[in-house]
Short mmCIF file of C-alpha atoms in Angstrom, two decimals:
data_model
loop_
_atom_site.label_atom_id
_atom_site.label_comp_id
_atom_site.label_asym_id
_atom_site.label_seq_id
_atom_site.Cartn_x
_atom_site.Cartn_y
_atom_site.Cartn_z
CA MET A 1 125.16 85.34 87.82
CA PRO A 2 123.84 88.35 87.75
CA ASP A 3 121.09 89.66 90.76
CA ARG A 4 117.47 90.20 89.37
CA THR A 5 115.18 91.78 91.04
CA ALA A 6 111.76 93.03 90.48
CA LEU A 7 110.86 96.26 88.02
CA THR A 8 107.50 97.77 87.70
CA LEU A 9 106.49 100.26 85.73
CA THR A 10 102.86 102.83 86.81
CA LEU A 11 101.37 105.06 84.85
CA TYR A 12 100.07 108.42 85.31
CA ALA A 13 98.74 109.53 82.29
CA THR A 14 99.17 108.29 79.00
CA HIS A 15 97.41 108.49 75.51
CA ASP A 16 96.43 105.70 72.53
CA SER A 17 98.65 107.38 70.43
CA ASP A 18 100.92 106.16 72.99
CA ARG A 19 100.79 102.67 72.60
CA ASP A 20 103.04 102.10 69.66
CA GLY A 21 106.06 104.05 72.03
CA ILE A 22 105.74 102.08 74.80
CA ARG A 23 105.12 99.17 72.78
CA ALA A 24 108.39 100.03 71.43
CA ALA A 25 110.93 101.56 74.02
CA LEU A 26 109.31 97.97 75.87
CA THR A 27 110.65 95.35 73.17
CA ALA A 28 113.84 97.07 72.93
CA GLN A 29 114.85 96.45 76.35
CA GLY A 30 113.24 93.14 75.96
CA LEU A 31 110.55 93.81 78.75
CA GLU A 32 107.16 93.52 76.11
CA ASP A 33 106.22 90.44 77.20
CA ASP A 34 106.79 91.15 81.12
CA LEU A 35 105.22 94.87 81.32
CA GLU A 36 102.20 93.92 78.10
CA GLY A 37 99.51 95.45 80.27
CA ALA A 38 100.99 98.47 80.87
CA PHE A 39 100.46 99.09 76.06
CA THR A 40 97.73 96.71 75.40
CA ASN A 41 95.04 97.71 78.05
CA PRO A 42 96.66 100.51 80.57
CA VAL A 43 94.77 101.60 83.47
CA LEU A 44 95.88 104.56 84.71
CA GLY A 45 98.18 103.96 88.50
CA ASP A 46 98.25 99.93 88.58
CA GLY A 47 102.17 98.55 88.12
CA TYR A 48 103.31 96.84 85.79
CA THR A 49 105.90 94.44 87.12
CA ALA A 50 108.21 92.07 85.65
CA GLU A 51 109.84 90.13 88.00
CA GLU A 52 112.95 88.74 87.61
CA VAL A 53 115.21 91.81 84.86
CA VAL A 54 119.38 91.27 85.97
CA MET A 55 120.34 93.67 87.69
CA ASP A 56 124.07 94.84 86.11
CA ASN A 57 125.61 98.14 86.23
CA GLY A 58 121.76 99.64 86.77
CA THR A 59 121.50 101.59 83.47
CA GLU A 60 118.15 99.75 82.48
CA HIS A 61 115.94 101.58 84.19
CA ARG A 62 117.37 104.50 82.68
CA THR A 63 117.72 103.33 79.36
CA LEU A 64 113.66 102.72 79.74
CA ALA A 65 113.20 105.99 81.64
CA GLU A 66 114.89 107.06 77.77
CA ALA A 67 113.06 105.29 75.15
CA LEU A 68 109.73 105.67 77.01
CA VAL A 69 110.17 109.55 77.10
CA THR A 70 111.77 109.62 73.26
CA HIS A 71 108.90 107.27 72.23
CA THR A 72 105.67 108.76 73.64
CA ARG A 73 104.45 112.47 74.34
CA HIS A 74 101.11 112.49 76.72
CA THR A 75 102.81 109.48 78.69
CA ALA A 76 104.13 109.94 82.98
CA PHE A 77 105.41 107.29 85.27
CA GLU A 78 107.19 105.95 87.01
CA LEU A 79 109.95 103.12 87.24
CA VAL A 80 111.41 101.78 90.28
CA HIS A 81 113.70 98.40 89.15
CA TYR A 82 114.08 97.35 93.24
CA PRO A 83 116.91 96.90 95.42
CA ASP A 84 119.26 93.55 95.77
CA ARG A 85 121.98 92.25 98.72
CA THR A 86 123.97 93.93 97.10
CA HIS A 87 122.03 96.42 94.31
CA LEU A 88 120.78 99.62 95.88
CA GLY A 89 117.74 100.58 93.87
CA ARG A 90 116.91 102.95 91.04
CA TYR A 91 113.98 104.80 90.13
CA ALA A 92 113.09 107.06 87.52
CA ALA A 93 110.13 110.10 87.05
CA TYR A 94 108.71 111.66 84.34
CA ALA A 95 105.52 113.99 83.23
CA PRO A 96 105.21 115.82 80.06
CA GLY A 97 107.08 119.60 80.99
CA HIS A 98 109.10 118.28 83.06
CA ASP A 99 112.78 116.29 83.72
CA LEU A 100 113.18 113.21 83.47
CA TYR A 101 113.83 112.42 87.17
CA PHE A 102 116.35 109.45 88.46
CA ALA A 103 117.37 108.83 91.92
CA PHE A 104 118.22 105.78 94.44
CA CYS A 105 115.09 104.77 95.87
CA ASP A 106 114.57 101.77 99.05
CA VAL A 107 113.14 98.78 98.85
CA ASP A 108 109.31 100.39 98.91
CA GLY A 109 109.95 102.33 95.85
CA ASP A 110 111.11 105.45 97.55
CA PRO A 111 112.93 107.83 95.67
CA TYR A 112 115.76 109.80 98.14
CA SER A 113 119.54 111.82 97.25
CA ASP A 114 121.98 111.04 99.77
CA ASP A 115 123.40 114.11 102.09
CA LYS A 116 127.02 114.17 100.47
CA GLU A 117 125.62 114.22 96.53
CA VAL A 118 122.94 117.59 98.09
CA ALA A 119 125.68 119.25 100.03
CA ARG A 120 127.88 118.47 96.60
CA TRP A 121 124.87 120.15 94.50
CA LEU A 122 124.62 122.95 97.57
CA ALA A 123 128.21 123.79 97.47
CA SER A 124 128.47 123.93 93.83
CA ALA A 125 125.05 126.64 93.67
CA PRO A 126 126.31 130.50 92.45
CA LYS A 127 128.18 132.53 94.84
CA GLY A 128 125.65 134.30 97.61
CA MET A 129 122.73 131.83 96.94
CA THR A 130 120.82 130.82 100.13
CA VAL A 131 119.83 127.12 100.85
CA ALA A 132 116.08 128.50 100.26
CA ASP A 133 117.09 130.37 96.25
CA TRP A 134 118.56 127.04 95.92
CA LEU A 135 115.25 124.74 96.66
CA THR A 136 113.30 127.89 94.95
CA THR A 137 115.49 127.24 91.78
CA GLN A 138 117.85 124.52 91.37
CA GLY A 139 116.24 122.11 93.67
CA PRO A 140 113.10 120.90 92.48
CA GLY A 141 115.12 119.41 89.22
CA LEU A 142 117.53 117.64 91.23
CA LEU A 143 115.77 116.83 93.81
CA GLY A 144 112.98 116.02 91.06
CA THR A 145 110.07 117.21 93.72
CA SER A 146 108.62 118.93 90.42
CA VAL A 147 107.94 116.01 89.15
CA ARG A 148 106.83 114.03 91.82
CA ALA A 149 104.21 116.36 92.81
CA ALA A 150 102.91 116.80 88.85
CA LEU A 151 102.63 112.96 89.31
CA ALA A 152 101.24 113.76 92.28
CA GLU A 153 98.12 115.15 91.02
CA LEU A 154 97.92 112.60 88.42
CA ARG A 155 97.91 110.28 91.25
CA ALA A 156 94.41 112.07 93.10
#
């Protein structure tokens, strides 16, 4: 039997016109009952948690995050599918005007990138590009710093 862990959706910005889109995304994943508050009366900054979501192959968070982006126009969010004893946690973040960001996460839902992944990204950078250049061009999208900074501004 697959392991089940909590999945939390936190909205940082939304609009009344996005409620049907949020509902559609959650319904497609079978989460509309567990996360009903996210579309009936959303409170920005509050996490809506489904306690037991199957963590088969780690794609549940990706499918839901992509559906939220597809079905809404003004919604900024973080989505955390917490780790269990055999799977890493999964993190997704989005703010309008930024790319959808995916990463592994720890038990607190904090995203991280491992050193091998960062080394691979740096190795694929154009010849002559410095790390400082990379951090101001490709790095923010790959490390999620731009979308996470946008969400931090919305939290403030």
